[in-house]
PDB file of C-alpha atoms and ligand atoms in Angstrom:
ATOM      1  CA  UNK A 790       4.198   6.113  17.205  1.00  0.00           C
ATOM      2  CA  UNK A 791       4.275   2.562  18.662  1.00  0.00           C
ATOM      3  CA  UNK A 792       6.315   0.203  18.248  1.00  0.00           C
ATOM      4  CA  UNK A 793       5.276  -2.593  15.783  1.00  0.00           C
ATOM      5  CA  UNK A 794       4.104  -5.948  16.976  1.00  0.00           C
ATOM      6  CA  UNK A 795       6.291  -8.227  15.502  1.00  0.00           C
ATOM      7  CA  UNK A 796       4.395 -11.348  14.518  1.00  0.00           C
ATOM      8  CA  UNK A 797       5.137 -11.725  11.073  1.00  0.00           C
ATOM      9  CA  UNK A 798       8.709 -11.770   9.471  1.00  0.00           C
ATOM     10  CA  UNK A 799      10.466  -8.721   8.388  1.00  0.00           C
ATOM     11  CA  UNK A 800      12.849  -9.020   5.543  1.00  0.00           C
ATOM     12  CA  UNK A 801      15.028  -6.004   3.928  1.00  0.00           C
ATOM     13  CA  UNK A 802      16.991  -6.081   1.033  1.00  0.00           C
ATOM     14  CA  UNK A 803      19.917  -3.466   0.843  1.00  0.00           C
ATOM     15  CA  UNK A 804      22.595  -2.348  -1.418  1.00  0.00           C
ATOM     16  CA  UNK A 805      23.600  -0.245  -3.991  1.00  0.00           C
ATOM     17  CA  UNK A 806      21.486   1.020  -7.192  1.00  0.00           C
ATOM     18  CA  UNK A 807      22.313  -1.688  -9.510  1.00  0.00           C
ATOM     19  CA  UNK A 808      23.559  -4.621  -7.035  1.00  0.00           C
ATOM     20  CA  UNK A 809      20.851  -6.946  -8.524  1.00  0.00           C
ATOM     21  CA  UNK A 810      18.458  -6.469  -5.913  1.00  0.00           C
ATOM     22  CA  UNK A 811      15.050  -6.684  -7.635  1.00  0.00           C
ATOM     23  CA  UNK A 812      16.158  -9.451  -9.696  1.00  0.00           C
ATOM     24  CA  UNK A 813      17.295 -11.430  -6.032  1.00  0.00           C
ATOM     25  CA  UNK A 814      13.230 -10.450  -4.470  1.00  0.00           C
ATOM     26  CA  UNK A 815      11.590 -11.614  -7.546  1.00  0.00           C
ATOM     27  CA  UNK A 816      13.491 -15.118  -7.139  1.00  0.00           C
ATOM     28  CA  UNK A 817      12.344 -14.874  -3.356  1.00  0.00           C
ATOM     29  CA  UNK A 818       8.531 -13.871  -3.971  1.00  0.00           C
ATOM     30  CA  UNK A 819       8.819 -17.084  -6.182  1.00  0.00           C
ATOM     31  CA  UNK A 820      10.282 -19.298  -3.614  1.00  0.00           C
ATOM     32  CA  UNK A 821       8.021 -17.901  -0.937  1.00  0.00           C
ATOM     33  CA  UNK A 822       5.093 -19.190  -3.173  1.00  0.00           C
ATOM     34  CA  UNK A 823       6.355 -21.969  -3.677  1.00  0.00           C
ATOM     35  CA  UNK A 824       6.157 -22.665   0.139  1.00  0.00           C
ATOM     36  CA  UNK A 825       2.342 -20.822  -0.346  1.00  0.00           C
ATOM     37  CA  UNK A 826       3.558 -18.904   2.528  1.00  0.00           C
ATOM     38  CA  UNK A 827       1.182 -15.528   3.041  1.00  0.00           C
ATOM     39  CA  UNK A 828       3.594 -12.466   2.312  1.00  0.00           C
ATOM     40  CA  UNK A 829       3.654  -9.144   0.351  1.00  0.00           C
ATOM     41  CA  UNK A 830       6.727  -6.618  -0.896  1.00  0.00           C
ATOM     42  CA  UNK A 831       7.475  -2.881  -0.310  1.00  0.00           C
ATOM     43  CA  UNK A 832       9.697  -0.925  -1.443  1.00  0.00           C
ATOM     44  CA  UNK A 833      11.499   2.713  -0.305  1.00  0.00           C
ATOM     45  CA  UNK A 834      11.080   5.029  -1.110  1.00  0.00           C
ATOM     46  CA  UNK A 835       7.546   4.666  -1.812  1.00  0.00           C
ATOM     47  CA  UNK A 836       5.073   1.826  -1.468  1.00  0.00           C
ATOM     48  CA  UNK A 837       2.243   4.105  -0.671  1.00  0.00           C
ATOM     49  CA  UNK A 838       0.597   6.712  -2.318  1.00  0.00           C
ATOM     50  CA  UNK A 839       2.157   9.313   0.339  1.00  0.00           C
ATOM     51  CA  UNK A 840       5.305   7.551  -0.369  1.00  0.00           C
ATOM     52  CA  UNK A 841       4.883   7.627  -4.409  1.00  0.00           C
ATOM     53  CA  UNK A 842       5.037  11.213  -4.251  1.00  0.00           C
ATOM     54  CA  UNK A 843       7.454  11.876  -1.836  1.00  0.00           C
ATOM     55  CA  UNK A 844       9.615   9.551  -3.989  1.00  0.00           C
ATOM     56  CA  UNK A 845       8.856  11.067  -7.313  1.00  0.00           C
ATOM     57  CA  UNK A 846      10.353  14.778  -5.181  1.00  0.00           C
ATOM     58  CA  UNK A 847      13.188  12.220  -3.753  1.00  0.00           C
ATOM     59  CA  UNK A 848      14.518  10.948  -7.273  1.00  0.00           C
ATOM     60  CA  UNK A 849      13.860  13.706  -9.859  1.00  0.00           C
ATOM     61  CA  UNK A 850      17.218  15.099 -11.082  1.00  0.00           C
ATOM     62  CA  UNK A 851      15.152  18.698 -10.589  1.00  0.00           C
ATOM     63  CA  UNK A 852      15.656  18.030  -7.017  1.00  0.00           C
ATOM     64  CA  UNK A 853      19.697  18.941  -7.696  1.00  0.00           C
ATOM     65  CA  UNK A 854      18.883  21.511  -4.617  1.00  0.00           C
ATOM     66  CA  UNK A 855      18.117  19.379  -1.885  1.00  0.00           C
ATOM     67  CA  UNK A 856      19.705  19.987   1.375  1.00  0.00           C
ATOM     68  CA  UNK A 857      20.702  16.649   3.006  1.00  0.00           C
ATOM     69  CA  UNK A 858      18.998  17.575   5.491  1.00  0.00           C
ATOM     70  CA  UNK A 859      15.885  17.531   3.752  1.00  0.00           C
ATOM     71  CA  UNK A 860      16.548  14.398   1.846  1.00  0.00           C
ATOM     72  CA  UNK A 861      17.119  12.388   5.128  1.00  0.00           C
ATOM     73  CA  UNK A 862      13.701  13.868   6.612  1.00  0.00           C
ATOM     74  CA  UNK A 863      11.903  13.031   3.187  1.00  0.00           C
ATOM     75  CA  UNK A 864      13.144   9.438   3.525  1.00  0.00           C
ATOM     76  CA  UNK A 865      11.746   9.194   6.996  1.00  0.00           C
ATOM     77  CA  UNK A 866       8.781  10.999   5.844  1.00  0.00           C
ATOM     78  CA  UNK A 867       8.134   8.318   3.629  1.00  0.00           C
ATOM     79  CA  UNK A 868       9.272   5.434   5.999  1.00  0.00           C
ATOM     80  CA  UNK A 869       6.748   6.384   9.041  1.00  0.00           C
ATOM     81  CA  UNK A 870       3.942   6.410   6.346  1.00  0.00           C
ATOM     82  CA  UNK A 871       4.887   2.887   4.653  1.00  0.00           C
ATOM     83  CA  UNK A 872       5.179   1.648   8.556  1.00  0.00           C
ATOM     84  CA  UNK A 873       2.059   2.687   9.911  1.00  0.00           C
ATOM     85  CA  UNK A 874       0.111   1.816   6.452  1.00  0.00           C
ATOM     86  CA  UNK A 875       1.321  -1.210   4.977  1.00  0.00           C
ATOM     87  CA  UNK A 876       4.788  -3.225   7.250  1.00  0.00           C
ATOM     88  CA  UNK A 877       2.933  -2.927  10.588  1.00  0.00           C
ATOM     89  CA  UNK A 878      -0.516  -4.137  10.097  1.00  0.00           C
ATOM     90  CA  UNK A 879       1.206  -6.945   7.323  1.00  0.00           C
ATOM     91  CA  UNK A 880       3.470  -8.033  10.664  1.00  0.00           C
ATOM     92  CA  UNK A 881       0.549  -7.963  13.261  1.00  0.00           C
ATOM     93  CA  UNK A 882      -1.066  -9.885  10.338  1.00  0.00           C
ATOM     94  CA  UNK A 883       1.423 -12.541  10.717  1.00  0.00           C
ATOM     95  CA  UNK A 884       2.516 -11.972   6.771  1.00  0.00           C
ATOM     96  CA  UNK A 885       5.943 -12.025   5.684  1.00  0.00           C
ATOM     97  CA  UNK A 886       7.196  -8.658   4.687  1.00  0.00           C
ATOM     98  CA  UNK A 887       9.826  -8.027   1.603  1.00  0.00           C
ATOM     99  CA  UNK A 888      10.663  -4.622   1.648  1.00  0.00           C
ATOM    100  CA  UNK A 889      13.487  -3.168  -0.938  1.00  0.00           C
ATOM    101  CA  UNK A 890      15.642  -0.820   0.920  1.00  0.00           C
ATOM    102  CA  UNK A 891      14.821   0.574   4.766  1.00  0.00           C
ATOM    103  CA  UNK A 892      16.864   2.348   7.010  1.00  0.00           C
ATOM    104  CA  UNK A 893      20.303   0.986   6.367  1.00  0.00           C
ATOM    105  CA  UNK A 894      20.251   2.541   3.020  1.00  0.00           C
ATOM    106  CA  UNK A 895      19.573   5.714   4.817  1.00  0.00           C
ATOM    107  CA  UNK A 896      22.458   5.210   6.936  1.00  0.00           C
ATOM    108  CA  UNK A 897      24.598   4.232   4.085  1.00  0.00           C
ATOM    109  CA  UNK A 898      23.034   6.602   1.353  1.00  0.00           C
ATOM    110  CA  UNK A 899      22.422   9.934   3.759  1.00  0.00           C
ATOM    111  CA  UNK A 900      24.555   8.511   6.606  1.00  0.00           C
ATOM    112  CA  UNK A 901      27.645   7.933   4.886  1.00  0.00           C
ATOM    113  CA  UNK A 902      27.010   8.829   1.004  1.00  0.00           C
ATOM    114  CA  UNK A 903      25.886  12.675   2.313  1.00  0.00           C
ATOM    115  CA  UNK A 904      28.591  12.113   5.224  1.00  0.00           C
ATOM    116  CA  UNK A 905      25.397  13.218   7.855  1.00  0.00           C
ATOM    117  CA  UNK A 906      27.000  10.292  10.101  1.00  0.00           C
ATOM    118  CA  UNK A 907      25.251   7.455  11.527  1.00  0.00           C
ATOM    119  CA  UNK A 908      23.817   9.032  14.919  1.00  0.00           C
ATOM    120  CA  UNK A 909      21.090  11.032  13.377  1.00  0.00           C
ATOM    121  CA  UNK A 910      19.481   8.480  11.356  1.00  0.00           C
ATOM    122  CA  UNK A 911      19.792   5.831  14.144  1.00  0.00           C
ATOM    123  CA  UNK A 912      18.062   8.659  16.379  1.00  0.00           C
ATOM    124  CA  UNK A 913      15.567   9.401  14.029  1.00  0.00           C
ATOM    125  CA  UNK A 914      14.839   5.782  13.434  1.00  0.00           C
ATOM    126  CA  UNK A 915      14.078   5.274  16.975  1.00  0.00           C
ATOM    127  CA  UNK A 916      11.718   8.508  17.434  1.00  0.00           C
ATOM    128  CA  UNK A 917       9.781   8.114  13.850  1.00  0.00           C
ATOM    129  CA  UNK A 918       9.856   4.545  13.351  1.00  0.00           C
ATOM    130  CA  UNK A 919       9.763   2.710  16.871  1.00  0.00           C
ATOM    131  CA  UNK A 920      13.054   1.550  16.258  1.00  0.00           C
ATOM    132  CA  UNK A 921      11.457  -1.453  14.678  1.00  0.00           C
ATOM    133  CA  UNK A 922      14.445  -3.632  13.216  1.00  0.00           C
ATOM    134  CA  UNK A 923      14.007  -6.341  10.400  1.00  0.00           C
ATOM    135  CA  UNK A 924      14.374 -10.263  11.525  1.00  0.00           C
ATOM    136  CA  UNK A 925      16.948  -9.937   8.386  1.00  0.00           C
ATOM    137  CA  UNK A 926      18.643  -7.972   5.623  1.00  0.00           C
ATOM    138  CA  UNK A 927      20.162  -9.549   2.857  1.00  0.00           C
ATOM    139  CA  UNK A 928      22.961  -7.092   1.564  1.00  0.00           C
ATOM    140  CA  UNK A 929      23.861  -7.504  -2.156  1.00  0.00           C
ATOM    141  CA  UNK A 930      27.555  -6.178  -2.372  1.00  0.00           C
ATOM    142  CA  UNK A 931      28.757  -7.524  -5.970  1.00  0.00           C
ATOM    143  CA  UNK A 932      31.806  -4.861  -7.689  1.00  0.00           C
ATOM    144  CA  UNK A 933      30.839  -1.530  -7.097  1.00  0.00           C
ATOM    145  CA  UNK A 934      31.920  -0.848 -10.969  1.00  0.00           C
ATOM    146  CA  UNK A 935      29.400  -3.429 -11.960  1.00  0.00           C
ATOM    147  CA  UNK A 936      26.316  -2.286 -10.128  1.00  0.00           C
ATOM    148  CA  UNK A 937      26.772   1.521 -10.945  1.00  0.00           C
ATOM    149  CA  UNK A 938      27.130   0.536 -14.629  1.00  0.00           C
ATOM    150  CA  UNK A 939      23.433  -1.214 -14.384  1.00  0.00           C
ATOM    151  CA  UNK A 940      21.742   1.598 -12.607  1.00  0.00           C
ATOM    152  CA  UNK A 941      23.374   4.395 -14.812  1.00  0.00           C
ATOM    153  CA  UNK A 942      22.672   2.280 -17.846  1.00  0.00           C
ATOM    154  CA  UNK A 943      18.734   1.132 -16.330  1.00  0.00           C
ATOM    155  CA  UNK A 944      17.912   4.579 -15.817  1.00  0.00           C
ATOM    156  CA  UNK A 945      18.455   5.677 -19.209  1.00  0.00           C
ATOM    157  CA  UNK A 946      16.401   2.797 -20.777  1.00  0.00           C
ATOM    158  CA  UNK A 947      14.024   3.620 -17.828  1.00  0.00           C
ATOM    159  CA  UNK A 948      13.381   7.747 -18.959  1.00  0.00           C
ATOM    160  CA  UNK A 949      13.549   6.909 -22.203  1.00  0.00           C
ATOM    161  CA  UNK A 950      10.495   4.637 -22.483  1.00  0.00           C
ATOM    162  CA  UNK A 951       8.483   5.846 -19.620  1.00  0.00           C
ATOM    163  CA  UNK A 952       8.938   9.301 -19.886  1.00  0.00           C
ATOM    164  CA  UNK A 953      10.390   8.968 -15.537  1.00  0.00           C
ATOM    165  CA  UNK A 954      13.067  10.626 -14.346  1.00  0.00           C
ATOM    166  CA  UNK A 955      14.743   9.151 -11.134  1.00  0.00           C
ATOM    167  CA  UNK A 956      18.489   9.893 -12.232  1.00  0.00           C
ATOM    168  CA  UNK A 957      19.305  11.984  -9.119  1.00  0.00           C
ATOM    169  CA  UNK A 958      21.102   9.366  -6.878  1.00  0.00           C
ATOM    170  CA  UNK A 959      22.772   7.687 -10.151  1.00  0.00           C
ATOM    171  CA  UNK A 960      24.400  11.207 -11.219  1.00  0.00           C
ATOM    172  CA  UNK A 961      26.092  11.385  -7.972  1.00  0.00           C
ATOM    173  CA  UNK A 962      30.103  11.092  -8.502  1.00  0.00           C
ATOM    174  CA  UNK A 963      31.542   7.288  -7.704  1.00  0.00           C
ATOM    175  CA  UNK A 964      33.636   8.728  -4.689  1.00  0.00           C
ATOM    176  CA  UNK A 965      29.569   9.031  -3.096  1.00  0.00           C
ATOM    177  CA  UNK A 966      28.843   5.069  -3.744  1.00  0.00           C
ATOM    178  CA  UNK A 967      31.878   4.244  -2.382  1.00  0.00           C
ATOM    179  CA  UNK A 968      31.245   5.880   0.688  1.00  0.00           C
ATOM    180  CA  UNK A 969      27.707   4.357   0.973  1.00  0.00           C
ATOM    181  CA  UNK A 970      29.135   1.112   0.228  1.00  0.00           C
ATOM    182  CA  UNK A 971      31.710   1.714   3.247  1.00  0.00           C
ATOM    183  CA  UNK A 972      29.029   2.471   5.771  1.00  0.00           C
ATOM    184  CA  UNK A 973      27.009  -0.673   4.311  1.00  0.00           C
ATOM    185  CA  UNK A 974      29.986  -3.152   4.884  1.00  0.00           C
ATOM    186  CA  UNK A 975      30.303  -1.125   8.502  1.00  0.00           C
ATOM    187  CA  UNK A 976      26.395  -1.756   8.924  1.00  0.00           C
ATOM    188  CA  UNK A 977      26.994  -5.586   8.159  1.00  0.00           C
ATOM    189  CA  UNK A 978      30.211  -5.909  10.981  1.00  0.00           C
ATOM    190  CA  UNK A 979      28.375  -4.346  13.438  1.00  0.00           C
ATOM    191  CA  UNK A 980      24.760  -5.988  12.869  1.00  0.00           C
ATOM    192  CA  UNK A 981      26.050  -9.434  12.085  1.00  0.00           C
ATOM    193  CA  UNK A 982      23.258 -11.430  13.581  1.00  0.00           C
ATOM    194  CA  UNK A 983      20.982 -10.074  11.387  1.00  0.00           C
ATOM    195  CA  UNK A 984      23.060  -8.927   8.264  1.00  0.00           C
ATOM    196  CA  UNK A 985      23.792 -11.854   5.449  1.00  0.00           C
ATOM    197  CA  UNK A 986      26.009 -10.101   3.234  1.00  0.00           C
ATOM    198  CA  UNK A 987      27.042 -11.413  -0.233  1.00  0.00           C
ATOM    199  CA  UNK A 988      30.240 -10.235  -1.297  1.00  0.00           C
ATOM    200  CA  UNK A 989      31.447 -10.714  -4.909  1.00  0.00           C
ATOM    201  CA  UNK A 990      31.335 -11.329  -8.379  1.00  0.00           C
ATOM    202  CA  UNK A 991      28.824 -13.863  -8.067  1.00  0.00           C
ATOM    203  CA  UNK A 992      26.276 -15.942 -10.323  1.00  0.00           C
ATOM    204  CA  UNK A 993      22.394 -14.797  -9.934  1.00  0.00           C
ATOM    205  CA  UNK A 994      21.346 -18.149  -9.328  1.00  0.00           C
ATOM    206  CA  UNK A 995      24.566 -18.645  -6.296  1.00  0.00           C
ATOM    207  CA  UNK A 996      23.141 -15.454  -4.655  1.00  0.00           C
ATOM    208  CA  UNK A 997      19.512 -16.693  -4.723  1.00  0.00           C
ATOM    209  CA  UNK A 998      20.489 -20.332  -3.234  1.00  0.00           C
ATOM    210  CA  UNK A 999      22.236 -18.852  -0.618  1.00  0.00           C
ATOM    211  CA  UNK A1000      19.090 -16.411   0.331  1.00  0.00           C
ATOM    212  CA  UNK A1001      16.792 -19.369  -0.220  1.00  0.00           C
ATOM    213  CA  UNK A1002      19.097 -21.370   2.347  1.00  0.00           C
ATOM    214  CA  UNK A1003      19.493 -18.464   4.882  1.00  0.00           C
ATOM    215  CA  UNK A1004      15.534 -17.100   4.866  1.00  0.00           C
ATOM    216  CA  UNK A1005      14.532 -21.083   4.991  1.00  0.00           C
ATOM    217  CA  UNK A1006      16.261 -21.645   8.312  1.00  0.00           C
ATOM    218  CA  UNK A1007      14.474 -18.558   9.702  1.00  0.00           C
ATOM    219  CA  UNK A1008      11.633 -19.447   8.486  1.00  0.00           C
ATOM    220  CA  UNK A1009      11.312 -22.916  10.678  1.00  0.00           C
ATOM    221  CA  UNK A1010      13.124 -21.531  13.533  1.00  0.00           C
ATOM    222  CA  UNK A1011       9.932 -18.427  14.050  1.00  0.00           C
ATOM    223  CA  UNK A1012       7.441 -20.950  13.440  1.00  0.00           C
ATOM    224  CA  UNK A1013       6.797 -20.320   9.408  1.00  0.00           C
ATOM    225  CA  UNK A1014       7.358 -23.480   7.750  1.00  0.00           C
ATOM    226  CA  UNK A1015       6.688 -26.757  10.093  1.00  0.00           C
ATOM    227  CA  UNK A1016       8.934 -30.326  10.471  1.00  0.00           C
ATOM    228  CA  UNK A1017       6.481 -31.227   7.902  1.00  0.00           C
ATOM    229  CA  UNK A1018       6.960 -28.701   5.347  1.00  0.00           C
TER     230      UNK A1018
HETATM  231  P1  TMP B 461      15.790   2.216  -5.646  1.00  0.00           P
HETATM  232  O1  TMP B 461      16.198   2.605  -7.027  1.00  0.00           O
HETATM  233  O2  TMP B 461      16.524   1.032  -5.120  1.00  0.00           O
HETATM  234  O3  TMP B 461      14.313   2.140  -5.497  1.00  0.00           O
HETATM  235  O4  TMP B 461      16.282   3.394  -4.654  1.00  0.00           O
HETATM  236  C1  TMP B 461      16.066   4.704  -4.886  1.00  0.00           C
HETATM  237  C2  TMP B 461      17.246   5.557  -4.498  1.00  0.00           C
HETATM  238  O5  TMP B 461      17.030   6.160  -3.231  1.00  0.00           O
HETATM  239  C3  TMP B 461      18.579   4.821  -4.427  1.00  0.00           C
HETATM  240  O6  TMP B 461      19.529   5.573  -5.157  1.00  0.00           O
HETATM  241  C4  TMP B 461      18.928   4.855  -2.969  1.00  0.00           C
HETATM  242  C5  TMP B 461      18.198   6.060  -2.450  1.00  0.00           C
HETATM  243  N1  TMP B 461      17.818   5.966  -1.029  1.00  0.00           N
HETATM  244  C6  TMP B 461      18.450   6.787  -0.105  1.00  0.00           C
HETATM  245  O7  TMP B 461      19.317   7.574  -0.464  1.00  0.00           O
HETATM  246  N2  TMP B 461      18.077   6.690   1.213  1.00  0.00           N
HETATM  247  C7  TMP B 461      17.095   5.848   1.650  1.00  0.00           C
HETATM  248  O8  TMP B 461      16.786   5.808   2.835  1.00  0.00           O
HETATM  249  C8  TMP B 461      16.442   5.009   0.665  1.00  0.00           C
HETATM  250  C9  TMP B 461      15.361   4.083   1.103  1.00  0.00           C
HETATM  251  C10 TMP B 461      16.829   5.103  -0.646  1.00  0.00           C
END
C-alpha cells in the first residue's frame, strides 16, 4: 500500500495492560474538545469491524495455541485494515488521530514479550503499513506490579459482567511483561524525538498535565492551534 499523507496529527498511546492508558486518552479526548479541535480515537487491536474479529481470535484465552508467528501476522492483519479504513483517510482529512496501542506494542509485546526480535516487525511495518510513524507516542510506564494487578483484576470484572473473554495476554507469566516493558523503555531511547515516556509512580492528574503540556506544543508548532488560541 501507500504511504499515508500525513496532514493530520498522529498520536499513539503505548504501554502495558493496566498502565492507565484509557483513563490518560479519555482526559485527552476531553482536552482536545476543549480546544474544539476535529479528531477521533482507535484502538488495536481492532477499531474496525475486520479488526473486531481478528481481535476477538487475538485475545480469547482459547487461542492458548497460537504460534507467534501467527499472532504477529494477526496484529498486522488488523493494523493494514485500521490504516487503510479509518488513520489514513482521518490524516488526509486533516483530523487528529488517538489511537491506543500501534506498532511499538508489537515490537514490545511480539518483539520482545514472544522474543521474535525487533527486525521482523520493523520489516513488516514498512511492507504492510508504509512505514507510516506517529508525530508522537506517549508511553505510560508506572510499576510494572501495579499495572499487571489492574489488567488481571479488570479482566475478571470485565468476563464476569459481559460475558468477554480477552484474558490471553494477562495470563502470560510476569517474566513476559517484563520483557515487553524492556523493549518499550529500548523503543523510547532509541525513538526519543518522538517518544514522551512517563516513568513512575505517578498521580493521574500529573500524567495528564504533562500530556496536555507536551501534545499542546505540537499542536501550535504543525499548525493546529493558532497564536490566538
Ligand atoms: P488492550 O487491552 O490495550 O486493548 O490490548 C490488547 C492486548 O493485545 C494487550 O495485552 C497487548 C496486546 N497487543 C500485542 O500483543 N501486540 C500488538 O501489536 C497490539 C496492538 C496489542
Amino acid at each position: 500500500m501507500q504511504s499515508a499523507q500525513k496532514q493530520g496529527l498522529f498520536l499513539t498511546f503505548e504501554g502495558l495492560d493496566g498502565s492507565g492508558k484509557t483513563t490518560q486518552l479519555r482526559l485527552l479526548g476531553e482536552f482536545l474538545d476543549s480546544w474544539n479541535l476535529p479528531w477521533i480515537s482507535v484502538r488495536q487491536p481492532g477499531g474496525t469491524s475486520i479488526g473486531d474479529k481478528i481481535r476477538a481470535l487475538l485475545l480469547d484465552s482459547k487461542s492458548a495455541g497460537m504460534a507467534p508467528m501467527t499472532e504477529l501476522a494477526m496484529m498486522f492483519a488488523d493494523r493494514a485494515q485500521v490504516i487503510q479504513e479509518i488513520i489514513a483517510p482521518a490524516l488526509a482529512a486533516g483530523k487528529i488521530v488517538v489511537c491506543d496501542r500501534f506498532t511499538d506494542s508489537t515490537e514490545a509485546y511480539q518483539g520482545g514479550g514472544r522474543q521474535l526480535g525487533s527486525e521482523i516487525v520493523l520489516d513488516l511495518h514498512s511492507r504492510l503499513c508504509g512505514n507510516l510513524q506517529p508525530d508522537l507516542t506517549i508511553l505510560l510506564l508506572p510499576p510494572i506490579e501495579k499495572s499487571l494487578a489492574r489488567a488481571r483484576r479488570r479482566n475478571t470484572t470485565t468476563q464476569a459482567q459481559t460475558g468477554r473473554d480477552e484474558g490471553r495476554f494477562e495470563a502470560e507469566q510476569d517474566a513476559f511483561f517484563r520483557r515487553v516493558e524492556a523493549k518499550f523503555r529500548e523503543i523510547a531511547h532509541r525513538e526519543h524525538f518522538r517518544v514522551e515516556s512517563l516513568d513512575g509512580d505517578l498521580h493521574i492528574s500529573e500524567v495528564a498535565a504533562r500530556i496536555q503540556k507536551r501534545v499542546e506544543l505540537l499542536l501550535r508548532e504543525k499548525g493546529h492551534l493558532s497564536q490566538g488560541n
